[in-house]
PDB file of C-alpha atoms and ligand atoms in Angstrom:
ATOM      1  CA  UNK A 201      -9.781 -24.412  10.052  1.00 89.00           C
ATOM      2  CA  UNK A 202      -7.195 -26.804   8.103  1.00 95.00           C
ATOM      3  CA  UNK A 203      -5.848 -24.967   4.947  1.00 97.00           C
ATOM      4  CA  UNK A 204      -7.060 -26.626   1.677  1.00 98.00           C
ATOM      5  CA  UNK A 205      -5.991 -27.311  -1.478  1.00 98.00           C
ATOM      6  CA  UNK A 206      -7.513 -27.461  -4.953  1.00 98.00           C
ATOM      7  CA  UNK A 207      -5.823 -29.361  -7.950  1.00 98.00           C
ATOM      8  CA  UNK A 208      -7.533 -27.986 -10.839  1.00 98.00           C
ATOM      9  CA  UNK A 209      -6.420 -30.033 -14.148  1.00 98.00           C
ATOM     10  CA  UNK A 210      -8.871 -28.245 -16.557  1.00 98.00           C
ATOM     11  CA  UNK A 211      -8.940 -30.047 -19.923  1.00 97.00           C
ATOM     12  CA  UNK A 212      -4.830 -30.672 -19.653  1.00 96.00           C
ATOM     13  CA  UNK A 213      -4.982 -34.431 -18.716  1.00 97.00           C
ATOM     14  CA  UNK A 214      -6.405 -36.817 -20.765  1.00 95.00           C
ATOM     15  CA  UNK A 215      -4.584 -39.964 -20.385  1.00 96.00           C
ATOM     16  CA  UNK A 216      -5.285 -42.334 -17.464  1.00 96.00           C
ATOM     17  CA  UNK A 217      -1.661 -43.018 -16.624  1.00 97.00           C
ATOM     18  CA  UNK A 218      -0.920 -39.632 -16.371  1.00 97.00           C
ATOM     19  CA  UNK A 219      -4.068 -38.976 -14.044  1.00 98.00           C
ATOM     20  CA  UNK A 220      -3.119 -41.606 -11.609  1.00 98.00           C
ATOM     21  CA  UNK A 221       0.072 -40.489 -11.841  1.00 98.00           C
ATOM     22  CA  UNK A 222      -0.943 -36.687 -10.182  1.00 98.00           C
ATOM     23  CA  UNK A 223      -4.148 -38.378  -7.838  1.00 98.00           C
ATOM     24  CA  UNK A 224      -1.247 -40.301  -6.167  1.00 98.00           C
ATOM     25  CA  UNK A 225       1.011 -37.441  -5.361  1.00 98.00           C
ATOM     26  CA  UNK A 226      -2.221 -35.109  -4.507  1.00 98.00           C
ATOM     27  CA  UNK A 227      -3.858 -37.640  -2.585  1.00 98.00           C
ATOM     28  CA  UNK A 228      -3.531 -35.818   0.731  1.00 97.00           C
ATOM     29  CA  UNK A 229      -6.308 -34.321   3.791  1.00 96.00           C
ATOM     30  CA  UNK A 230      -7.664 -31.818   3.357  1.00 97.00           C
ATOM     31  CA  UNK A 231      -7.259 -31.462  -0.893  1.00 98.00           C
ATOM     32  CA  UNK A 232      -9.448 -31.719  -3.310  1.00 98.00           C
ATOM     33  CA  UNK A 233      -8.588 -33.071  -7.176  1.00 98.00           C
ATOM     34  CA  UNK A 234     -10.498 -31.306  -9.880  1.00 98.00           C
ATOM     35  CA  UNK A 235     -10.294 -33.897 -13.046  1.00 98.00           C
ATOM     36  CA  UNK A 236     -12.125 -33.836 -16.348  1.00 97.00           C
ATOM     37  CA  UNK A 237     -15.408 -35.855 -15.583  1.00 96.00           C
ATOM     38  CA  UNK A 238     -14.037 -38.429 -17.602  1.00 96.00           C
ATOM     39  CA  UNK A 239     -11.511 -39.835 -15.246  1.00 97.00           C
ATOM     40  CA  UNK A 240     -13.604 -39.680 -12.020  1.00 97.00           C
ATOM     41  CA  UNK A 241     -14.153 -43.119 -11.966  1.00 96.00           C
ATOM     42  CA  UNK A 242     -10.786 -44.001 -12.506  1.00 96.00           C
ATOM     43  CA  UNK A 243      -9.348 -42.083  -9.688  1.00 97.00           C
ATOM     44  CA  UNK A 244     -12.045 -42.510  -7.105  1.00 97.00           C
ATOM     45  CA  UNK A 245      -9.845 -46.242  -6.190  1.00 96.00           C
ATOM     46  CA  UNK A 246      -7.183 -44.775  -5.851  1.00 95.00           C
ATOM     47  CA  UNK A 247      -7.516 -41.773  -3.321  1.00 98.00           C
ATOM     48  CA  UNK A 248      -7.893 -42.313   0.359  1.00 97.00           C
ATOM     49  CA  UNK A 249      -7.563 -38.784   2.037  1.00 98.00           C
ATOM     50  CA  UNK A 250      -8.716 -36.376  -1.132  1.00 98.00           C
ATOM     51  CA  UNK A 251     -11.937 -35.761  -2.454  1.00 98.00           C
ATOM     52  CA  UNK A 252     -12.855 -35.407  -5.902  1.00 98.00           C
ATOM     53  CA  UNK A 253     -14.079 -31.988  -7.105  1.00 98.00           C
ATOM     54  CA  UNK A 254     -15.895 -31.468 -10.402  1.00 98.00           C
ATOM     55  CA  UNK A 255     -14.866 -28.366 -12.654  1.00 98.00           C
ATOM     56  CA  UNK A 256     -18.200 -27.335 -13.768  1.00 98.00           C
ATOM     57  CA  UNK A 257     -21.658 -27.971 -12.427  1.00 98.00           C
ATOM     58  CA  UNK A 258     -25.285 -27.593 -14.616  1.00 98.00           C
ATOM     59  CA  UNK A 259     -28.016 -25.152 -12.842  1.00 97.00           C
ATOM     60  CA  UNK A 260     -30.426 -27.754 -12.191  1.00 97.00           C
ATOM     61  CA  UNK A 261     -31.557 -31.329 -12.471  1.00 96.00           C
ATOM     62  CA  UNK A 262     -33.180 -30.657 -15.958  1.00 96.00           C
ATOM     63  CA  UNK A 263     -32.577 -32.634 -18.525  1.00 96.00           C
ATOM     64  CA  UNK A 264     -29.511 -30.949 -20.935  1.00 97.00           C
ATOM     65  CA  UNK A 265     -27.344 -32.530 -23.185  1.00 97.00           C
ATOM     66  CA  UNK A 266     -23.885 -32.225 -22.693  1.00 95.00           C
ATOM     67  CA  UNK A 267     -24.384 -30.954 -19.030  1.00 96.00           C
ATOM     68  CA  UNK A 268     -23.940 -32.405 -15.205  1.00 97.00           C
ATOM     69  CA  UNK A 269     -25.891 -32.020 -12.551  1.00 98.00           C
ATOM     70  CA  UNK A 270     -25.187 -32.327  -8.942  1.00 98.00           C
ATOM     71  CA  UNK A 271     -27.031 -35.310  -8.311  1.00 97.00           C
ATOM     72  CA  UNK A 272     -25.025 -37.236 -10.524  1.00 97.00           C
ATOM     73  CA  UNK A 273     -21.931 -35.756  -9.338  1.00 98.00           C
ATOM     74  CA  UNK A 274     -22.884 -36.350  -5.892  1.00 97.00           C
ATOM     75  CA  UNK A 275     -23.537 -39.988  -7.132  1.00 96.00           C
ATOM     76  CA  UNK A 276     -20.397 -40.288  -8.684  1.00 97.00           C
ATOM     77  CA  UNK A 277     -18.942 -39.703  -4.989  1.00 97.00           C
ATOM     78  CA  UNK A 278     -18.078 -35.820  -5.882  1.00 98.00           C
ATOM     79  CA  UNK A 279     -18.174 -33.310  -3.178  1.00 98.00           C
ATOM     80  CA  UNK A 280     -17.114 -30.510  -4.248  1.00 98.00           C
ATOM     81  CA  UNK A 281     -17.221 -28.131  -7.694  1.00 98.00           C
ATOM     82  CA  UNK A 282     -16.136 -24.952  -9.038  1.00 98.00           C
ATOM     83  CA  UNK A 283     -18.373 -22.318  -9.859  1.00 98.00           C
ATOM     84  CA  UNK A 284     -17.539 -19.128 -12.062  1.00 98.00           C
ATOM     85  CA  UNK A 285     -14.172 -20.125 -12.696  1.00 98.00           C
ATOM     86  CA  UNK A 286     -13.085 -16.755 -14.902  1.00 96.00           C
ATOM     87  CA  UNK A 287     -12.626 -19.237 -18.160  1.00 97.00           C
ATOM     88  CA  UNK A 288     -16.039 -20.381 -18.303  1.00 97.00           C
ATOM     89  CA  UNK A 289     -17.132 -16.402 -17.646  1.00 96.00           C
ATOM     90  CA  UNK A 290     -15.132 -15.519 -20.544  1.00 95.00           C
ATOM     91  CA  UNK A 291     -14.952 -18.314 -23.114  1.00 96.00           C
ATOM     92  CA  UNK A 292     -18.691 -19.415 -22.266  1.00 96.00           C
ATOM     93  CA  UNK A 293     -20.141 -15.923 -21.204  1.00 97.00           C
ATOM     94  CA  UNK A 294     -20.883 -17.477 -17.872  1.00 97.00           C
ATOM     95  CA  UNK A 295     -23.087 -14.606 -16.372  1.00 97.00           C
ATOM     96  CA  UNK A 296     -23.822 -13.853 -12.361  1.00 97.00           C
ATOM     97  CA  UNK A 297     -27.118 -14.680 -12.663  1.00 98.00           C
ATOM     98  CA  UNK A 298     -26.389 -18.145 -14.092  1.00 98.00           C
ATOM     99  CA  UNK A 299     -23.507 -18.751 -12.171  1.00 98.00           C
ATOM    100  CA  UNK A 300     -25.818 -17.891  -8.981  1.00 98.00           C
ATOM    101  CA  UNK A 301     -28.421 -21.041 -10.052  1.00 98.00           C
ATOM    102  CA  UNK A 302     -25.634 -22.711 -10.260  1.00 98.00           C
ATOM    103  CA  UNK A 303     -24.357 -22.060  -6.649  1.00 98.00           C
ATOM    104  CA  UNK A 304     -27.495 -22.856  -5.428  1.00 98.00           C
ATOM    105  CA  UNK A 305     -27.936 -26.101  -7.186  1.00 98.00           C
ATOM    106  CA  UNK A 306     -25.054 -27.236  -5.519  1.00 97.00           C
ATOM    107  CA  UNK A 307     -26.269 -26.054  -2.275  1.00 97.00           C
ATOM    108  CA  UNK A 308     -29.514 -28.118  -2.859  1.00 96.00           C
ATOM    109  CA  UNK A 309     -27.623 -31.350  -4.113  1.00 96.00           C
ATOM    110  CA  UNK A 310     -25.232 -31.287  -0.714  1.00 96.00           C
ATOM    111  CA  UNK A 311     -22.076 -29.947  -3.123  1.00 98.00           C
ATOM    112  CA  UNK A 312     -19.242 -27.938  -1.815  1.00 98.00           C
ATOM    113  CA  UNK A 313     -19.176 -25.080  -4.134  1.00 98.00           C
ATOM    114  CA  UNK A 314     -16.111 -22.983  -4.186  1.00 98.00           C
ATOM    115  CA  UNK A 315     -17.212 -19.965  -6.117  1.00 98.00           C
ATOM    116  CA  UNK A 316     -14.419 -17.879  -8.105  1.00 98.00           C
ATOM    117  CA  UNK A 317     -14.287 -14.305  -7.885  1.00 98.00           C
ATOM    118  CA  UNK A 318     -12.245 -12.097  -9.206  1.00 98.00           C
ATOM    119  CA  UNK A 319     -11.229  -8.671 -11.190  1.00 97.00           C
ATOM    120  CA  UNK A 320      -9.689  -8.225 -14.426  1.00 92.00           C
ATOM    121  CA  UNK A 321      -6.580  -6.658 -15.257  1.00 85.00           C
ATOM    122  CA  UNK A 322      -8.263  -3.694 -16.607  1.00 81.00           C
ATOM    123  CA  UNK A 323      -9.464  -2.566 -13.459  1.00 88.00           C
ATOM    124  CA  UNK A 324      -8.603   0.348 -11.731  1.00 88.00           C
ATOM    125  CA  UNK A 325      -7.156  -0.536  -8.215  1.00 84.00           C
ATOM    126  CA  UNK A 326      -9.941   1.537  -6.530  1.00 86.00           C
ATOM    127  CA  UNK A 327     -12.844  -0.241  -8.103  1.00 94.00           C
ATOM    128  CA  UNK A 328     -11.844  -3.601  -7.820  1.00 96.00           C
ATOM    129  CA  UNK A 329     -13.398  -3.985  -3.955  1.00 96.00           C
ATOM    130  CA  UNK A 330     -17.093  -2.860  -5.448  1.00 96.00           C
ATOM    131  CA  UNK A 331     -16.598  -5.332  -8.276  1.00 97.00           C
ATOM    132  CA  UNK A 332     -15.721  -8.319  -6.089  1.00 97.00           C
ATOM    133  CA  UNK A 333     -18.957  -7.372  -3.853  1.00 97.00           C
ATOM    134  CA  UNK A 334     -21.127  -6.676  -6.794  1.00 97.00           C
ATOM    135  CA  UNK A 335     -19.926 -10.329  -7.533  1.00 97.00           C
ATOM    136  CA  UNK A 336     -20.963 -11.641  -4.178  1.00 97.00           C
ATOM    137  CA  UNK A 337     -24.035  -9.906  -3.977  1.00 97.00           C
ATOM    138  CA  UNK A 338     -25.198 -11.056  -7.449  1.00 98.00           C
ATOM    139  CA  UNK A 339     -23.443 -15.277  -7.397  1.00 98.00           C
ATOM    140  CA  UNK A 340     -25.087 -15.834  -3.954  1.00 98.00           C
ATOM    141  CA  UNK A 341     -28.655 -14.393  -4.362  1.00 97.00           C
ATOM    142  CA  UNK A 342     -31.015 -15.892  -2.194  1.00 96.00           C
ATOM    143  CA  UNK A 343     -28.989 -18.193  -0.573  1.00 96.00           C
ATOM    144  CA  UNK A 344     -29.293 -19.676   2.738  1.00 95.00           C
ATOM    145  CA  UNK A 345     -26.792 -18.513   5.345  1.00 94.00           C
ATOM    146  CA  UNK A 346     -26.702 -22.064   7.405  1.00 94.00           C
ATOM    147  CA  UNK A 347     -26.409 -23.519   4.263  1.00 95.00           C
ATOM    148  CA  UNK A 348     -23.705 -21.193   3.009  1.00 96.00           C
ATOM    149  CA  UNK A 349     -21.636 -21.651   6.320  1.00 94.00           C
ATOM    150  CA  UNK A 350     -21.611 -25.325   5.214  1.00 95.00           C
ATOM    151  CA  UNK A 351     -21.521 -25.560   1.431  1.00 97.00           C
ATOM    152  CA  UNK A 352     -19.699 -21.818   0.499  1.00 98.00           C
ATOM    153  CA  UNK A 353     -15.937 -21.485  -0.007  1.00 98.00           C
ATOM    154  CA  UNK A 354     -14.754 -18.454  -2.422  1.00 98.00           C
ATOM    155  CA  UNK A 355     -11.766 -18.153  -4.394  1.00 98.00           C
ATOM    156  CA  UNK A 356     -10.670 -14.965  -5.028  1.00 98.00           C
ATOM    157  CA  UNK A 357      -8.856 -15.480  -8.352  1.00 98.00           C
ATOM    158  CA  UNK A 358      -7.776 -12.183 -10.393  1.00 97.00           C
ATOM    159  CA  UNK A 359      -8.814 -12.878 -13.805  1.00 96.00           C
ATOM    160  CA  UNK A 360      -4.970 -11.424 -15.030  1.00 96.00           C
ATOM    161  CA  UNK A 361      -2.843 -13.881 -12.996  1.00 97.00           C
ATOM    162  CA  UNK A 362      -4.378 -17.054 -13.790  1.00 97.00           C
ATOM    163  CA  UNK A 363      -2.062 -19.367 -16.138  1.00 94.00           C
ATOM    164  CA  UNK A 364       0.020 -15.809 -16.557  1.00 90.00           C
ATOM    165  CA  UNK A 365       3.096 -16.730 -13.943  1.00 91.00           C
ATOM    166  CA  UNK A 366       2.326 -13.365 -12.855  1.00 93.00           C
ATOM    167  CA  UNK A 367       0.636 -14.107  -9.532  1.00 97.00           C
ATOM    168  CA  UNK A 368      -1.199 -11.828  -7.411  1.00 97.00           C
ATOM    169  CA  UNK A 369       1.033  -9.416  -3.973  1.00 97.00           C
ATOM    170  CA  UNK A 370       0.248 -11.964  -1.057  1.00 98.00           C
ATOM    171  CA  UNK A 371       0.078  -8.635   1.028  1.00 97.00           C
ATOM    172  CA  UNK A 372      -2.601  -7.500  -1.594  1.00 97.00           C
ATOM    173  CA  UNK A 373      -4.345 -10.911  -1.520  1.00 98.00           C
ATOM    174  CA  UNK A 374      -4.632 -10.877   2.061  1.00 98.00           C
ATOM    175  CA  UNK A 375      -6.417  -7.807   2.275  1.00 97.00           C
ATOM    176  CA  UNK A 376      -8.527  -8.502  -0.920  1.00 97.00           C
ATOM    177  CA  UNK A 377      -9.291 -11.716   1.259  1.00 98.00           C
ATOM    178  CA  UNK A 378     -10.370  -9.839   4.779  1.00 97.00           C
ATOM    179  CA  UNK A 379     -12.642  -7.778   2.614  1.00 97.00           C
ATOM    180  CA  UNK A 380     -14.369 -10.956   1.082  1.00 97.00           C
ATOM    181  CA  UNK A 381     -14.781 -12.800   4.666  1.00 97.00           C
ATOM    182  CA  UNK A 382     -15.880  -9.037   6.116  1.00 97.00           C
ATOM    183  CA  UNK A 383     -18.732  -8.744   3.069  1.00 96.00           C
ATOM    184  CA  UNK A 384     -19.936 -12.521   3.989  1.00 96.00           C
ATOM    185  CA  UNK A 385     -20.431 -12.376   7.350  1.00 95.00           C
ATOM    186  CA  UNK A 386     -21.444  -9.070   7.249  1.00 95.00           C
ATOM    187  CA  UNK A 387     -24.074  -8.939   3.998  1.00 93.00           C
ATOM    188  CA  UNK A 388     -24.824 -12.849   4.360  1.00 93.00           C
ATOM    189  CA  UNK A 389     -24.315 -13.904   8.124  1.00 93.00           C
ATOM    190  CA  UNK A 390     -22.563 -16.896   6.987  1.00 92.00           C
ATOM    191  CA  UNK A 391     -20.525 -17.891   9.693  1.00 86.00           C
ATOM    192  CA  UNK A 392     -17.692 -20.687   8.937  1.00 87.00           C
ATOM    193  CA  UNK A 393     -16.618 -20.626   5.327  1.00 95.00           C
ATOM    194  CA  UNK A 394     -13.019 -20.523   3.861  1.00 98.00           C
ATOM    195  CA  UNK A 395     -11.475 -18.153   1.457  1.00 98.00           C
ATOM    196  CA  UNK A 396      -8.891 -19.132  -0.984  1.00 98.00           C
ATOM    197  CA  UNK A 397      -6.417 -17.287  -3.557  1.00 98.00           C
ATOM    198  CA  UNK A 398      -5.975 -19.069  -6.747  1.00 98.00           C
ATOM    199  CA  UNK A 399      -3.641 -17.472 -10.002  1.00 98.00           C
ATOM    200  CA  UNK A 400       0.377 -19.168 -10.704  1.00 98.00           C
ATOM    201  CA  UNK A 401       0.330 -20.470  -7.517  1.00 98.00           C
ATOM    202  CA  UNK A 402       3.532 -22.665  -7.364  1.00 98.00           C
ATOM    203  CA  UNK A 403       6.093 -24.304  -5.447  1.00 98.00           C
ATOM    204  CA  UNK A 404       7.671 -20.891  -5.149  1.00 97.00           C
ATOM    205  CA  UNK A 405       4.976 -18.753  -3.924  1.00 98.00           C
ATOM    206  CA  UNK A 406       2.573 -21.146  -1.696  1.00 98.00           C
ATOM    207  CA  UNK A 407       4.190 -20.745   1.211  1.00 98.00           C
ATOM    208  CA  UNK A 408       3.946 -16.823   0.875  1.00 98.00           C
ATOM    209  CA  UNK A 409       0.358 -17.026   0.798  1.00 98.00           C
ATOM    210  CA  UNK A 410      -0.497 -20.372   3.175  1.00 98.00           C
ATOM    211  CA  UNK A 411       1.816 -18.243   5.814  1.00 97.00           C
ATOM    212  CA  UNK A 412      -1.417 -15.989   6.219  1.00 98.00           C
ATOM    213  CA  UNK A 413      -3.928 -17.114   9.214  1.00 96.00           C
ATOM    214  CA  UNK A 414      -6.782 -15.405   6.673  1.00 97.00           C
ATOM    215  CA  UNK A 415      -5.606 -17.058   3.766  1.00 98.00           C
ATOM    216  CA  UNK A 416      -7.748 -20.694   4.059  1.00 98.00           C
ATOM    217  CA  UNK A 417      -6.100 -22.324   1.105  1.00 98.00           C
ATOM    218  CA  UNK A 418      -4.965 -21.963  -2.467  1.00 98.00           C
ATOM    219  CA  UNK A 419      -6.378 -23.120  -6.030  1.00 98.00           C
ATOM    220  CA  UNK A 420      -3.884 -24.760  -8.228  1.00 98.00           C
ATOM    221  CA  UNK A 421      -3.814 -24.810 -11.790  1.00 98.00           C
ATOM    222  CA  UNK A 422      -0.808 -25.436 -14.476  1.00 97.00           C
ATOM    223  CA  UNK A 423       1.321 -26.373 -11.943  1.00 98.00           C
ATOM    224  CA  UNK A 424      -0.797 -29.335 -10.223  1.00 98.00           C
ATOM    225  CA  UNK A 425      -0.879 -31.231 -13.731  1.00 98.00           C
ATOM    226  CA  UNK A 426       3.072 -31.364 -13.954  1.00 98.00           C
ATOM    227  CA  UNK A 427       4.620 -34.185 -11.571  1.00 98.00           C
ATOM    228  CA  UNK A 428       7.491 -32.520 -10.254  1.00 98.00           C
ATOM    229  CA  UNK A 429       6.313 -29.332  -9.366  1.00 98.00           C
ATOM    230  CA  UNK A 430       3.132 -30.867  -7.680  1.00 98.00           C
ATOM    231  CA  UNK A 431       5.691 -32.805  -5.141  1.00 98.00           C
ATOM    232  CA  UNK A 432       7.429 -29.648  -4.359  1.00 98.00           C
ATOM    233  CA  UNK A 433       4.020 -28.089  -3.516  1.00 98.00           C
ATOM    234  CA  UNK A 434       2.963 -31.190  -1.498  1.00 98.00           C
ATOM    235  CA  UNK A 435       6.144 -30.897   0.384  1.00 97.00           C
ATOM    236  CA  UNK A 436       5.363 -26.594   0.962  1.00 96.00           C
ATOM    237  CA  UNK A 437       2.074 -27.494   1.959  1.00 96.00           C
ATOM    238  CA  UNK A 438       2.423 -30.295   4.475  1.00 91.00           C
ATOM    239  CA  UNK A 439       4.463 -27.565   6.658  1.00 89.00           C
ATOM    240  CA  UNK A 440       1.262 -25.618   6.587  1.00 83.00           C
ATOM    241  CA  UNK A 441      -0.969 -29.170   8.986  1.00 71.00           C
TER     242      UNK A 441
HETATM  243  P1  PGA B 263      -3.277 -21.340 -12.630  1.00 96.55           P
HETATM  244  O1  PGA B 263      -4.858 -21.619 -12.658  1.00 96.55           O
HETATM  245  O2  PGA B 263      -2.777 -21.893 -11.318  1.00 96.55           O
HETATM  246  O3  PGA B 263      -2.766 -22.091 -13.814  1.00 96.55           O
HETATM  247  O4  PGA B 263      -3.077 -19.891 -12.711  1.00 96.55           O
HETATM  248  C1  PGA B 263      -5.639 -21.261 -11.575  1.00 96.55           C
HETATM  249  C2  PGA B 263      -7.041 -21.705 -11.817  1.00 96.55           C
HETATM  250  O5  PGA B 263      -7.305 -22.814 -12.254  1.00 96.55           O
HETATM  251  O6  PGA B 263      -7.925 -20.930 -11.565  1.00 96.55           O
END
């Protein structure tokens, strides 16, 4: 399976310029551009290889103020959208049990939803494989496994390395990452699904991770919003086709 990419620009970009600025330079196969909502529109002309991913998705079609569901972002031409992402656990007390309607509203809408997993830096090093399972277990209740092998990709982001420069061991990563595929197939018989790493990934380190056959791809924050760093990456990653 190709490697892929993930440009996630939070709430950092507001302007347009600046937006089509980074959708040209990320506009490759195989990546996917995470915007505020606000600027779908406005980059949807402009890409011809990437998809558009949303940052946030609402747990159903209800009606909520504020909210998105996956109809509309389907609508909108979206295919993809981040579940669980460790900010919106913290910051918005994002529970598994919300975050799991959530995964499976984007199953039933015909969204990719790459689902973010991860431990915090309190954690003891021996309890952070139960955690990451107890996270599974509880963010993909009752889901469909032939659905799963087509909508499902996990991140596995530790909580202390995202927007720290302080990124995750690769070697650590990887093996984190072989447990995650090893607790799908084996608790969820889903068959084809990618895992990725996301936390200070940068020009620096991609290649360090990418360079691993189990490593499916990589989630990009801070650095895919600045210009020159994003090229650099582009460049690291197009040795990885
Ligand atoms: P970061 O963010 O690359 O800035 O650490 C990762 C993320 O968005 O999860």
């Amino acid at each position: 399976m190709a490697k892929l990419i993930v440009f996630n620009w939070k709430n950092k970009i507001y302007k347009t310029e600046e937006a089509l600025k980074l959708a040209r330079i990320s506009d490759l196969k195989n990546s996917v551009i995470c915007p505020p909502f606000f600027l779908f529109n406005q980059i949807k002309p402009i890409i011809k290889k990437s998809e558009l991913g949303s940052q946030n998705v609402f747990l159903s079609e209800q009606i909520c103020t504020g909210e998105i569901t996956a109809n509309t972002l389907k609508n909108l031409g979206v295919k993809y959208a981040i579940i669980g992402h460790s900010e919106r656990r913290c910051f918005l007390k994002e529970d598994d049990k919300l975050i799991n309607k959530k995964v499976l509203a984007c199953f039933k809408g015909g969204l990719k939803s790459i689902l973010c997993v991860g431990e915090s830096k309190k954690m003891k090093e021996s309890a952070i494989f139960n955690f990451i399972k107890n996270q599974l277990i509880n963010n993909l209740k009752g889901i469909n496994s032939d659905l799963a092998s087509k909508f499902l990709i996990v991140a596995y982001e530790p909580v202390w390395a995202i927007g720290a420069g302080n990124y995750c061991k690769p070697k650590k990563v990887l093996e984190i990452i072989k447990f995650i595929k090893r607790t799908l197939s084996s608790k969820f018989h889903i068959l084809n699904f990618r895992v990725l790493y996301g936390g200070s990934v940068d020009s620096q380190n991609i290649a360090d991770f990418l360079k691993y056959k189990e490593i499916d791809g990589t989630l990009i924050g801070g650095a895919s919003v600045n210009p020159q760093e994003l090229k650099k990456i582009v460049q690291k990653y197009e040795n990885f086709k």
